Amino acid sequence: MSRRPVLRGLRANVVAAFAAGALLISLILAFSTYFSARHYLIVQRERNALQQAYIDAALVKERLRTNGVNVAEVLSEIAPPRRTTVFVHQDGQWYSSDLTTQVHDATSNVATSVEAGEVALTWTDTGNRPNIVVGVPLEGVDADYYEVTHAKELSETLDTMGYSLAISAAITTLAGGVLGWYAARRVLRPLRQVALAAARISAGELDTRVEATDDPDLATLTGSFNTMVDTVVERLDHDARFAADVSHELRTPVATLTTSLGVLQGDSTLSPSSATAVGLMAGELDRFRGALEDLITLGRLDAGVRESEWEVLGVADLVAATLAEAEIDDRVTVDVPADLAIYADRLQVHRALANLVRNAETHGGGLTAVRAIARRGYAEIHVSDSGPGVPAAERERIFDRFARMGARGATTGSGLGLSIVEQTAQLHDGSVWCREADSGGADFVLSFPLAPTARTAAAREAT
C-alpha cells in the first residue's frame, strides 16, 4: 500500500496555523465590534428619533388647539429635521410635509398601535432606504402624529465600518501568516543546522558539530546530536585503532610465515602433493599480507597521517611512473598535459593511481587509456578499462571496504583498493567516482585540486 504523499511541510503547517488563528481572532473581534457598534448606533438613533418626535408632536398639538388653525397650516409652520417627513392623521384625513412619500408604506406598521393610544417606533425599508417611523397619539385634538426619518447615513456608516473591519481582518490574517513564517523560520533554524551538520558528517567531515544554544528547549536537541556524533566518532576511532593495532601485531607472524613458506618452497625433498599444498598456502598468505598492508594503509589515511612531504607534482610524471611500475605496454592510450600539476603527498597519490591501474588490469579486462584534464580548478585523471563496466546502482557502493560486485568481484583481492583511492582523494580535498567509458567499460575519475602558486603552497605547508 503506497504512502499518502505529504502535501505540506512543517513550515507551511506553522504558517497556516498562525494565519488561521489570526483569521479566527480577527473575525471574532470584527463581528463583536460590528454588532456592538451597530446596536449602540441604532439605539442612539432611535432615542434621538423619539425625542425629536415628542418635541415636534407637542408643537403640532399646541398649534392644533388654536382656533381657526388647520393641519396644513401647522405643517407649513414647523421645520422638521433634515431627511424627515411628517404625517398627521385627523378626522380620517392624512396630511404630509412631503407629497413624494407614500403614507401607507411609511405608517402602516405603527398606525394600529398609535390609533390605540400608544407611542410606537419601527424600522421600514422602502426601495433600499432604511427609515425610522415614530408614531405619537395627539390626545385632546383627536389626531395622530408620525415622523418618518430616512437613516441613509446610518446605513452608510455601518457599511463603511463593515468594509473596514473586513479589510482589517484580511490584514491581520496576512500579518499572522508573516508572523507564522518568521516563527517557523526561528523554530526550524536548529533543525536546518542539524540537517546541514548531518550532511557534512556523512560527507566525511567528522569534526562538524551543531552550535550550542541558550534556548533550554533546543539545547537538548543540539546537545544530544553533538553527543551522538562524539560517540560515533569515538567508536570509529576505536575501531580504526583496533584494526591498525591488529594489523601491526599480525605483521611479524605473517613475515615469519612468509619466510618459513619460502624455505619450504625451496626444499627439493618435498613430495609433489606437499609442494602443491605449500604453494597454495604461499599464495593465500601473500593475499592475506596484501590485505593486511591495505588495512594498515587505510588506518593511516583515516588518521590523516602524511607518508611524505606535500609538494607540487606533475601529473604526467606520476602517470608515467605508475604505468612503468605496472609494466603496462604501449597498447594503452596516454593523454596527459605536460603542465598539469597538483599539490599532494607523492606516495599516497602514486599508490592511489597504482590501485586504479591494478583494478583495471585485474578486474576490468585490461587497462585501455589514461587521460587527464583540468576542469574547474581540479585535475581529473581518467583510468579506463575494457571490462563489463560497473552498473549504475553499484557505482557508489564499489568504493565501500571489502566490496566485491558482479563480474568485477569474481577475482581475488582484498576489496580495499578502491577504498584506499577514495580515502586518498578525500584527504587531498578531492574525490573519485566511476562512470561508463566511451568504449563501454568502466572509467574511474580521480580528482585533485590543481597546484596553487608557490607562495600559497608554502603557506599551506606551514599550516
CSV table of C-alpha atoms in Angstrom, one decimal:
chain,number,residue,atom,x,y,z
A,1,MET,CA,0.0,0.0,0.0
A,2,SER,CA,1.5,3.3,-1.1
A,3,ARG,CA,2.1,6.0,1.4
A,4,ARG,CA,-0.1,9.1,1.2
A,5,PRO,CA,2.1,12.0,-0.2
A,6,VAL,CA,2.9,14.8,2.2
A,7,LEU,CA,1.2,17.9,0.8
A,8,ARG,CA,2.6,20.4,3.2
A,9,GLY,CA,5.8,20.7,5.2
A,10,LEU,CA,6.2,21.7,8.8
A,11,ARG,CA,6.9,25.4,7.9
A,12,ALA,CA,3.7,25.5,5.8
A,13,ASN,CA,1.7,24.0,8.6
A,14,VAL,CA,3.0,26.6,11.1
A,15,VAL,CA,2.3,29.4,8.7
A,16,ALA,CA,-1.2,28.0,8.1
A,17,ALA,CA,-1.9,27.6,11.8
A,18,PHE,CA,-0.8,31.2,12.6
A,19,ALA,CA,-2.8,32.6,9.7
A,20,ALA,CA,-5.9,30.6,10.7
A,21,GLY,CA,-5.5,31.7,14.3
A,22,ALA,CA,-5.2,35.3,13.2
A,23,LEU,CA,-8.2,35.0,10.9
A,24,LEU,CA,-10.3,33.4,13.7
A,25,ILE,CA,-9.4,36.1,16.2
A,26,SER,CA,-9.9,38.9,13.8
A,27,LEU,CA,-13.3,37.6,12.7
A,28,ILE,CA,-14.4,37.3,16.4
A,29,LEU,CA,-13.2,40.8,17.1
A,30,ALA,CA,-14.7,42.1,13.9
A,31,PHE,CA,-18.1,40.6,14.4
A,32,SER,CA,-18.2,41.6,18.1
A,33,THR,CA,-17.1,45.1,17.2
A,34,TYR,CA,-19.5,45.4,14.4
A,35,PHE,CA,-22.6,44.2,16.2
A,36,SER,CA,-21.8,46.1,19.4
A,37,ALA,CA,-21.3,49.3,17.4
A,38,ARG,CA,-24.4,48.6,15.3
A,39,HIS,CA,-26.5,48.1,18.4
A,40,TYR,CA,-25.3,51.2,20.0
A,41,LEU,CA,-25.8,53.4,16.9
A,42,ILE,CA,-29.3,52.0,16.3
A,43,VAL,CA,-30.4,52.5,19.9
A,44,GLN,CA,-28.9,56.0,19.9
A,45,ARG,CA,-30.7,56.9,16.6
A,46,GLU,CA,-34.0,55.5,17.9
A,47,ARG,CA,-33.6,57.6,21.1
A,48,ASN,CA,-32.9,60.7,19.1
A,49,ALA,CA,-35.9,60.0,16.8
A,50,LEU,CA,-38.2,59.5,19.7
A,51,GLN,CA,-37.0,62.7,21.4
A,52,GLN,CA,-37.4,64.7,18.2
A,53,ALA,CA,-40.9,63.2,17.6
A,54,TYR,CA,-42.1,64.1,21.1
A,55,ILE,CA,-40.9,67.7,20.6
A,56,ASP,CA,-42.5,68.1,17.2
A,57,ALA,CA,-45.7,66.3,18.3
A,58,ALA,CA,-46.1,68.7,21.3
A,59,LEU,CA,-45.7,71.7,19.0
A,60,VAL,CA,-48.2,70.4,16.5
A,61,LYS,CA,-50.7,69.5,19.3
A,62,GLU,CA,-50.3,73.0,20.8
A,63,ARG,CA,-50.9,74.7,17.4
A,64,LEU,CA,-53.9,72.5,16.6
A,65,ARG,CA,-55.6,73.6,19.8
A,66,THR,CA,-55.6,77.2,18.4
A,67,ASN,CA,-59.0,78.1,16.9
A,68,GLY,CA,-59.1,78.5,13.2
A,69,VAL,CA,-55.7,76.7,12.5
A,70,ASN,CA,-55.9,73.7,10.4
A,71,VAL,CA,-53.4,70.8,9.9
A,72,ALA,CA,-52.0,72.1,6.6
A,73,GLU,CA,-51.1,75.4,8.2
A,74,VAL,CA,-49.4,73.8,11.1
A,75,LEU,CA,-47.3,71.5,8.9
A,76,SER,CA,-46.2,74.6,6.9
A,77,GLU,CA,-45.1,76.3,10.0
A,78,ILE,CA,-42.9,73.6,11.5
A,79,ALA,CA,-39.4,72.8,10.2
A,80,PRO,CA,-38.8,69.0,10.5
A,81,PRO,CA,-35.3,67.8,10.7
A,82,ARG,CA,-33.4,67.0,7.5
A,83,ARG,CA,-34.5,63.8,5.7
A,84,THR,CA,-37.6,63.7,7.9
A,85,THR,CA,-41.2,63.6,6.7
A,86,VAL,CA,-44.1,64.5,9.0
A,87,PHE,CA,-47.6,62.9,8.7
A,88,VAL,CA,-50.7,63.9,10.6
A,89,HIS,CA,-53.9,61.9,10.7
A,90,GLN,CA,-57.0,63.8,11.8
A,91,ASP,CA,-60.7,63.1,11.1
A,92,GLY,CA,-59.9,60.4,8.6
A,93,GLN,CA,-57.6,62.7,6.6
A,94,TRP,CA,-53.9,62.4,6.1
A,95,TYR,CA,-51.6,65.4,5.9
A,96,SER,CA,-47.9,65.3,4.9
A,97,SER,CA,-45.0,67.6,4.7
A,98,ASP,CA,-43.7,65.7,1.7
A,99,LEU,CA,-46.0,64.6,-1.0
A,100,THR,CA,-43.5,62.2,-2.5
A,101,THR,CA,-43.7,59.8,0.4
A,102,GLN,CA,-46.5,57.2,0.4
A,103,VAL,CA,-48.5,57.4,3.6
A,104,HIS,CA,-49.4,53.7,3.7
A,105,ASP,CA,-45.9,52.5,3.1
A,106,ALA,CA,-44.5,54.7,5.8
A,107,THR,CA,-47.0,54.4,8.6
A,108,SER,CA,-48.8,51.0,8.1
A,109,ASN,CA,-46.6,49.2,10.6
A,110,VAL,CA,-47.3,51.6,13.5
A,111,ALA,CA,-50.7,53.0,12.7
A,112,THR,CA,-52.7,50.4,14.6
A,113,SER,CA,-50.7,50.9,17.8
A,114,VAL,CA,-50.9,54.7,17.6
A,115,GLU,CA,-54.6,54.6,17.0
A,116,ALA,CA,-54.9,52.6,20.1
A,117,GLY,CA,-53.2,55.4,22.0
A,118,GLU,CA,-49.7,54.0,22.2
A,119,VAL,CA,-46.4,55.5,21.1
A,120,ALA,CA,-44.8,53.2,18.5
A,121,LEU,CA,-41.5,53.0,16.8
A,122,THR,CA,-40.4,50.7,13.9
A,123,TRP,CA,-38.0,50.4,11.1
A,124,THR,CA,-39.1,50.2,7.5
A,125,ASP,CA,-37.2,49.6,4.2
A,126,THR,CA,-38.7,51.3,1.2
A,127,GLY,CA,-36.7,51.0,-2.0
A,128,ASN,CA,-33.4,50.1,-0.1
A,129,ARG,CA,-34.0,53.1,2.0
A,130,PRO,CA,-34.0,52.3,5.8
A,131,ASN,CA,-36.4,54.6,7.7
A,132,ILE,CA,-37.3,55.1,11.3
A,133,VAL,CA,-41.0,55.6,11.8
A,134,VAL,CA,-42.3,57.1,15.1
A,135,GLY,CA,-45.9,57.4,15.8
A,136,VAL,CA,-47.3,59.6,18.7
A,137,PRO,CA,-51.0,59.9,19.5
A,138,LEU,CA,-52.1,63.6,20.0
A,139,GLU,CA,-54.6,63.4,22.8
A,140,GLY,CA,-57.1,66.3,23.0
A,141,VAL,CA,-57.1,67.2,19.4
A,142,ASP,CA,-58.2,63.8,18.0
A,143,ALA,CA,-55.2,63.3,15.8
A,144,ASP,CA,-52.1,61.1,15.4
A,145,TYR,CA,-48.6,62.4,14.6
A,146,TYR,CA,-46.0,60.5,12.6
A,147,GLU,CA,-42.3,61.2,11.8
A,148,VAL,CA,-40.5,59.2,9.1
A,149,THR,CA,-36.7,59.8,9.2
A,150,HIS,CA,-34.5,58.4,6.4
A,151,ALA,CA,-31.5,56.7,8.0
A,152,LYS,CA,-29.2,56.6,5.0
A,153,GLU,CA,-26.2,58.0,6.8
A,154,LEU,CA,-26.6,55.3,9.5
A,155,SER,CA,-26.7,52.6,6.8
A,156,GLU,CA,-23.6,54.1,5.1
A,157,THR,CA,-21.8,54.3,8.4
A,158,LEU,CA,-22.5,50.6,9.2
A,159,ASP,CA,-21.4,49.6,5.6
A,160,THR,CA,-18.2,51.6,5.9
A,161,MET,CA,-17.4,50.1,9.3
A,162,GLY,CA,-18.1,46.6,7.9
A,163,TYR,CA,-15.7,47.1,5.0
A,164,SER,CA,-13.1,48.5,7.3
A,165,LEU,CA,-13.4,45.5,9.7
A,166,ALA,CA,-13.2,43.1,6.8
A,167,ILE,CA,-10.0,44.8,5.5
A,168,SER,CA,-8.6,44.8,9.0
A,169,ALA,CA,-9.3,41.1,9.3
A,170,ALA,CA,-7.6,40.4,6.0
A,171,ILE,CA,-4.6,42.4,7.0
A,172,THR,CA,-4.5,40.7,10.4
A,173,THR,CA,-4.6,37.3,8.7
A,174,LEU,CA,-1.8,38.3,6.4
A,175,ALA,CA,0.2,39.6,9.4
A,176,GLY,CA,-0.5,36.3,11.2
A,177,GLY,CA,0.9,34.4,8.2
A,178,VAL,CA,4.0,36.6,8.1
A,179,LEU,CA,4.5,36.1,11.9
A,180,GLY,CA,4.0,32.4,11.4
A,181,TRP,CA,6.6,32.3,8.7
A,182,TYR,CA,9.1,34.2,10.9
A,183,ALA,CA,8.3,31.9,13.9
A,184,ALA,CA,8.7,28.8,11.7
A,185,ARG,CA,12.0,30.1,10.5
A,186,ARG,CA,13.2,30.6,14.0
A,187,VAL,CA,11.9,27.2,15.2
A,188,LEU,CA,13.3,25.3,12.2
A,189,ARG,CA,16.7,27.0,12.2
A,190,PRO,CA,18.1,24.5,14.7
A,191,LEU,CA,16.7,21.7,12.6
A,192,ARG,CA,18.4,23.1,9.5
A,193,GLN,CA,21.6,23.4,11.4
A,194,VAL,CA,21.3,19.7,12.5
A,195,ALA,CA,20.5,18.7,8.9
A,196,LEU,CA,23.5,20.6,7.5
A,197,ALA,CA,25.7,19.2,10.1
A,198,ALA,CA,24.5,15.6,9.4
A,199,ALA,CA,25.1,16.1,5.7
A,200,ARG,CA,28.7,17.4,6.4
A,201,ILE,CA,29.3,14.5,8.7
A,202,SER,CA,28.0,12.0,6.1
A,203,ALA,CA,30.4,13.6,3.6
A,204,GLY,CA,33.3,12.8,5.9
A,205,GLU,CA,33.7,16.0,8.0
A,206,LEU,CA,33.6,14.2,11.3
A,207,ASP,CA,34.7,17.3,13.3
A,208,THR,CA,31.4,19.0,12.5
A,209,ARG,CA,29.2,19.9,15.4
A,210,VAL,CA,26.0,21.9,16.0
A,211,GLU,CA,26.5,25.3,17.7
A,212,ALA,CA,25.3,25.3,21.2
A,213,THR,CA,22.2,27.5,22.1
A,214,ASP,CA,21.0,29.2,25.2
A,215,ASP,CA,17.4,28.1,24.5
A,216,PRO,CA,16.6,25.4,27.0
A,217,ASP,CA,14.1,23.7,24.7
A,218,LEU,CA,16.6,23.5,21.9
A,219,ALA,CA,19.7,22.8,24.0
A,220,THR,CA,18.5,19.2,24.5
A,221,LEU,CA,18.3,18.7,20.7
A,222,THR,CA,21.7,20.2,19.9
A,223,GLY,CA,23.4,18.6,22.9
A,224,SER,CA,22.0,15.1,22.1
A,225,PHE,CA,23.1,15.4,18.5
A,226,ASN,CA,26.6,16.5,19.4
A,227,THR,CA,26.9,13.7,22.0
A,228,MET,CA,25.7,11.2,19.4
A,229,VAL,CA,28.3,12.4,16.9
A,230,ASP,CA,31.0,12.3,19.6
A,231,THR,CA,30.1,8.8,20.4
A,232,VAL,CA,30.1,7.7,16.8
A,233,VAL,CA,33.4,9.4,16.1
A,234,GLU,CA,34.9,7.8,19.2
A,235,ARG,CA,33.6,4.4,18.1
A,236,LEU,CA,35.1,4.9,14.6
A,237,ASP,CA,38.4,6.0,16.1
A,238,HIS,CA,38.3,3.0,18.4
A,239,ASP,CA,37.6,0.6,15.5
A,240,ALA,CA,40.3,2.2,13.4
A,241,ARG,CA,42.9,2.0,16.2
A,242,PHE,CA,41.8,-1.6,16.8
A,243,ALA,CA,42.2,-2.5,13.1
A,244,ALA,CA,45.6,-0.7,13.0
A,245,ASP,CA,46.8,-2.4,16.1
A,246,VAL,CA,45.7,-5.8,14.9
A,247,SER,CA,47.3,-5.2,11.6
A,248,HIS,CA,50.6,-4.2,13.1
A,249,GLU,CA,50.5,-7.1,15.5
A,250,LEU,CA,50.0,-9.5,12.6
A,251,ARG,CA,52.9,-8.2,10.6
A,252,THR,CA,55.5,-10.1,12.5
A,253,PRO,CA,53.9,-13.5,12.4
A,254,VAL,CA,52.9,-13.0,8.8
A,255,ALA,CA,56.5,-12.2,7.9
A,256,THR,CA,57.7,-15.3,9.8
A,257,LEU,CA,55.2,-17.5,8.0
A,258,THR,CA,56.2,-16.0,4.7
A,259,THR,CA,59.9,-16.7,5.4
A,260,SER,CA,59.1,-20.3,6.5
A,261,LEU,CA,57.0,-21.0,3.4
A,262,GLY,CA,59.8,-19.6,1.3
A,263,VAL,CA,62.2,-22.1,2.9
A,264,LEU,CA,59.7,-24.9,2.4
A,265,GLN,CA,59.2,-24.0,-1.3
A,266,GLY,CA,62.9,-24.3,-1.8
A,267,ASP,CA,63.0,-27.8,-0.2
A,268,SER,CA,63.6,-30.3,-3.0
A,269,THR,CA,62.7,-33.2,-0.8
A,270,LEU,CA,59.0,-32.4,-0.6
A,271,SER,CA,56.6,-34.7,-2.3
A,272,PRO,CA,54.6,-33.3,-5.2
A,273,SER,CA,51.4,-33.1,-3.1
A,274,SER,CA,53.2,-31.4,-0.3
A,275,ALA,CA,54.8,-28.9,-2.7
A,276,THR,CA,51.4,-28.1,-4.1
A,277,ALA,CA,50.0,-27.6,-0.7
A,278,VAL,CA,52.9,-25.3,0.3
A,279,GLY,CA,52.3,-23.3,-3.0
A,280,LEU,CA,48.7,-22.9,-2.2
A,281,MET,CA,49.5,-21.7,1.3
A,282,ALA,CA,52.1,-19.3,0.0
A,283,GLY,CA,49.5,-17.8,-2.4
A,284,GLU,CA,46.9,-17.4,0.3
A,285,LEU,CA,49.5,-15.9,2.7
A,286,ASP,CA,50.6,-13.5,0.0
A,287,ARG,CA,46.9,-12.4,-0.4
A,288,PHE,CA,46.5,-12.1,3.3
A,289,ARG,CA,49.6,-10.0,3.6
A,290,GLY,CA,48.3,-7.7,0.9
A,291,ALA,CA,45.0,-7.2,2.7
A,292,LEU,CA,47.0,-6.6,5.9
A,293,GLU,CA,49.1,-3.9,4.2
A,294,ASP,CA,45.9,-2.3,2.8
A,295,LEU,CA,44.3,-2.2,6.3
A,296,ILE,CA,47.4,-0.5,7.7
A,297,THR,CA,47.3,2.0,4.8
A,298,LEU,CA,43.6,2.7,5.4
A,299,GLY,CA,44.3,3.2,9.1
A,300,ARG,CA,46.9,5.9,8.3
A,301,LEU,CA,44.6,7.6,5.8
A,302,ASP,CA,41.8,7.6,8.4
A,303,ALA,CA,44.2,9.2,10.9
A,304,GLY,CA,45.3,11.8,8.3
A,305,VAL,CA,48.9,10.7,8.5
A,306,ARG,CA,51.3,12.0,5.8
A,307,GLU,CA,53.6,9.5,4.3
A,308,SER,CA,55.8,12.1,2.6
A,309,GLU,CA,56.0,15.9,2.4
A,310,TRP,CA,53.4,17.6,0.2
A,311,GLU,CA,54.8,19.0,-3.0
A,312,VAL,CA,53.9,20.2,-6.4
A,313,LEU,CA,53.6,17.0,-8.6
A,314,GLY,CA,53.4,16.8,-12.3
A,315,VAL,CA,50.5,14.5,-13.3
A,316,ALA,CA,52.3,13.3,-16.4
A,317,ASP,CA,55.3,12.1,-14.4
A,318,LEU,CA,53.0,10.4,-11.8
A,319,VAL,CA,51.1,8.6,-14.6
A,320,ALA,CA,54.4,7.6,-16.4
A,321,ALA,CA,55.9,6.2,-13.2
A,322,THR,CA,52.8,4.3,-12.3
A,323,LEU,CA,52.5,2.7,-15.7
A,324,ALA,CA,56.2,1.8,-15.8
A,325,GLU,CA,55.9,0.2,-12.4
A,326,ALA,CA,52.9,-1.9,-13.5
A,327,GLU,CA,54.8,-2.8,-16.7
A,328,ILE,CA,52.0,-1.5,-19.0
A,329,ASP,CA,53.0,-1.7,-22.6
A,330,ASP,CA,52.3,0.8,-25.4
A,331,ARG,CA,48.8,-0.5,-26.2
A,332,VAL,CA,47.4,1.8,-23.5
A,333,THR,CA,46.5,5.3,-24.7
A,334,VAL,CA,48.1,8.0,-22.5
A,335,ASP,CA,47.0,11.6,-22.9
A,336,VAL,CA,48.2,13.9,-20.0
A,337,PRO,CA,49.1,17.6,-20.4
A,338,ALA,CA,52.7,18.2,-19.5
A,339,ASP,CA,51.9,21.3,-17.5
A,340,LEU,CA,49.1,19.7,-15.4
A,341,ALA,CA,50.2,19.7,-11.7
A,342,ILE,CA,48.7,19.0,-8.3
A,343,TYR,CA,49.9,19.7,-4.7
A,344,ALA,CA,49.9,16.4,-2.8
A,345,ASP,CA,51.6,13.6,-1.0
A,346,ARG,CA,53.6,11.8,-3.7
A,347,LEU,CA,53.5,8.3,-2.1
A,348,GLN,CA,49.7,8.4,-1.4
A,349,VAL,CA,48.8,9.7,-4.9
A,350,HIS,CA,51.1,7.2,-6.5
A,351,ARG,CA,49.5,4.3,-4.6
A,352,ALA,CA,46.0,5.5,-5.5
A,353,LEU,CA,46.9,5.6,-9.2
A,354,ALA,CA,48.5,2.2,-8.9
A,355,ASN,CA,45.4,0.8,-7.3
A,356,LEU,CA,43.2,2.1,-10.2
A,357,VAL,CA,45.6,0.7,-12.8
A,358,ARG,CA,45.7,-2.7,-10.9
A,359,ASN,CA,41.9,-2.6,-10.7
A,360,ALA,CA,41.6,-2.1,-14.4
A,361,GLU,CA,44.1,-4.9,-15.2
A,362,THR,CA,42.8,-7.4,-12.7
A,363,HIS,CA,39.0,-6.7,-12.6
A,364,GLY,CA,38.3,-4.6,-15.7
A,365,GLY,CA,39.5,-6.8,-18.6
A,366,GLY,CA,42.7,-4.7,-19.0
A,367,LEU,CA,43.7,-1.0,-19.0
A,368,THR,CA,42.8,0.8,-22.2
A,369,ALA,CA,43.5,4.5,-21.5
A,370,VAL,CA,44.8,7.0,-19.0
A,371,ARG,CA,43.8,10.6,-19.7
A,372,ALA,CA,44.0,13.8,-17.6
A,373,ILE,CA,42.3,17.2,-18.0
A,374,ALA,CA,42.0,20.4,-15.9
A,375,ARG,CA,38.4,21.2,-15.0
A,376,ARG,CA,37.1,23.9,-12.7
A,377,GLY,CA,40.2,24.1,-10.5
A,378,TYR,CA,40.8,20.3,-10.4
A,379,ALA,CA,43.0,17.9,-12.2
A,380,GLU,CA,40.8,14.9,-13.3
A,381,ILE,CA,42.7,11.7,-14.1
A,382,HIS,CA,40.6,9.2,-16.1
A,383,VAL,CA,41.6,5.5,-15.9
A,384,SER,CA,39.5,3.4,-18.4
A,385,ASP,CA,39.3,-0.3,-18.9
A,386,SER,CA,37.8,-2.8,-21.4
A,387,GLY,CA,35.7,-4.8,-18.9
A,388,PRO,CA,31.9,-5.1,-18.5
A,389,GLY,CA,31.7,-1.8,-16.6
A,390,VAL,CA,30.0,-1.1,-13.3
A,391,PRO,CA,26.2,-1.0,-13.1
A,392,ALA,CA,24.9,2.4,-12.2
A,393,ALA,CA,23.4,1.2,-9.0
A,394,GLU,CA,26.8,-0.1,-7.8
A,395,ARG,CA,29.0,2.9,-8.8
A,396,GLU,CA,29.0,4.4,-5.3
A,397,ARG,CA,29.0,1.1,-3.3
A,398,ILE,CA,32.0,-0.1,-5.2
A,399,PHE,CA,34.2,2.2,-3.1
A,400,ASP,CA,33.0,0.5,0.2
A,401,ARG,CA,35.5,-1.5,2.1
A,402,PHE,CA,35.7,-5.2,1.1
A,403,ALA,CA,33.2,-4.5,-1.7
A,404,ARG,CA,33.1,-7.2,-4.5
A,405,MET,CA,30.4,-6.7,-7.0
A,406,GLY,CA,29.2,-8.6,-10.1
A,407,ALA,CA,31.8,-9.8,-12.7
A,408,ARG,CA,34.4,-7.3,-11.4
A,409,GLY,CA,34.5,-9.0,-8.0
A,410,ALA,CA,35.0,-12.6,-9.2
A,411,THR,CA,38.8,-12.5,-9.0
A,412,THR,CA,40.9,-12.4,-5.8
A,413,GLY,CA,41.8,-9.3,-4.0
A,414,SER,CA,41.4,-7.7,-0.6
A,415,GLY,CA,38.5,-5.5,-1.6
A,416,LEU,CA,40.2,-2.4,-0.1
A,417,GLY,CA,42.0,-1.0,-3.1
A,418,LEU,CA,39.2,1.4,-4.2
A,419,SER,CA,38.5,2.4,-0.6
A,420,ILE,CA,42.2,3.5,-0.3
A,421,VAL,CA,41.7,5.5,-3.5
A,422,GLU,CA,38.7,7.2,-2.1
A,423,GLN,CA,40.3,8.0,1.3
A,424,THR,CA,43.4,9.4,-0.5
A,425,ALA,CA,41.2,11.7,-2.6
A,426,GLN,CA,39.3,12.9,0.4
A,427,LEU,CA,42.5,13.6,2.3
A,428,HIS,CA,43.6,15.8,-0.5
A,429,ASP,CA,40.2,17.6,-0.8
A,430,GLY,CA,39.5,15.7,-3.9
A,431,SER,CA,37.1,13.0,-5.0
A,432,VAL,CA,36.8,9.8,-7.0
A,433,TRP,CA,33.9,8.4,-9.0
A,434,CYS,CA,33.0,5.8,-11.6
A,435,ARG,CA,31.2,6.3,-14.8
A,436,GLU,CA,30.8,4.4,-18.1
A,437,ALA,CA,33.7,4.8,-20.5
A,438,ASP,CA,33.1,5.6,-24.2
A,439,SER,CA,34.3,2.1,-25.0
A,440,GLY,CA,31.6,0.6,-22.7
A,441,GLY,CA,34.0,-0.3,-19.9
A,442,ALA,CA,34.5,1.5,-16.6
A,443,ASP,CA,36.1,4.9,-16.3
A,444,PHE,CA,37.4,5.8,-12.9
A,445,VAL,CA,37.9,9.5,-12.4
A,446,LEU,CA,40.4,10.6,-9.7
A,447,SER,CA,40.2,14.4,-9.0
A,448,PHE,CA,42.7,16.5,-7.1
A,449,PRO,CA,42.8,20.3,-6.7
A,450,LEU,CA,45.3,21.9,-9.1
A,451,ALA,CA,48.6,23.1,-7.6
A,452,PRO,CA,48.4,26.6,-6.1
A,453,THR,CA,51.1,29.2,-6.6
A,454,ALA,CA,54.4,28.7,-4.8
A,455,ARG,CA,53.5,31.2,-2.2
A,456,THR,CA,50.2,29.6,-1.4
A,457,ALA,CA,51.8,26.2,-1.4
A,458,ALA,CA,54.4,27.4,1.2
A,459,ALA,CA,51.6,28.8,3.4
A,460,ARG,CA,49.6,25.6,3.2
A,461,GLU,CA,52.7,23.6,4.1
A,462,ALA,CA,53.3,25.8,7.1
A,463,THR,CA,49.8,25.2,8.4
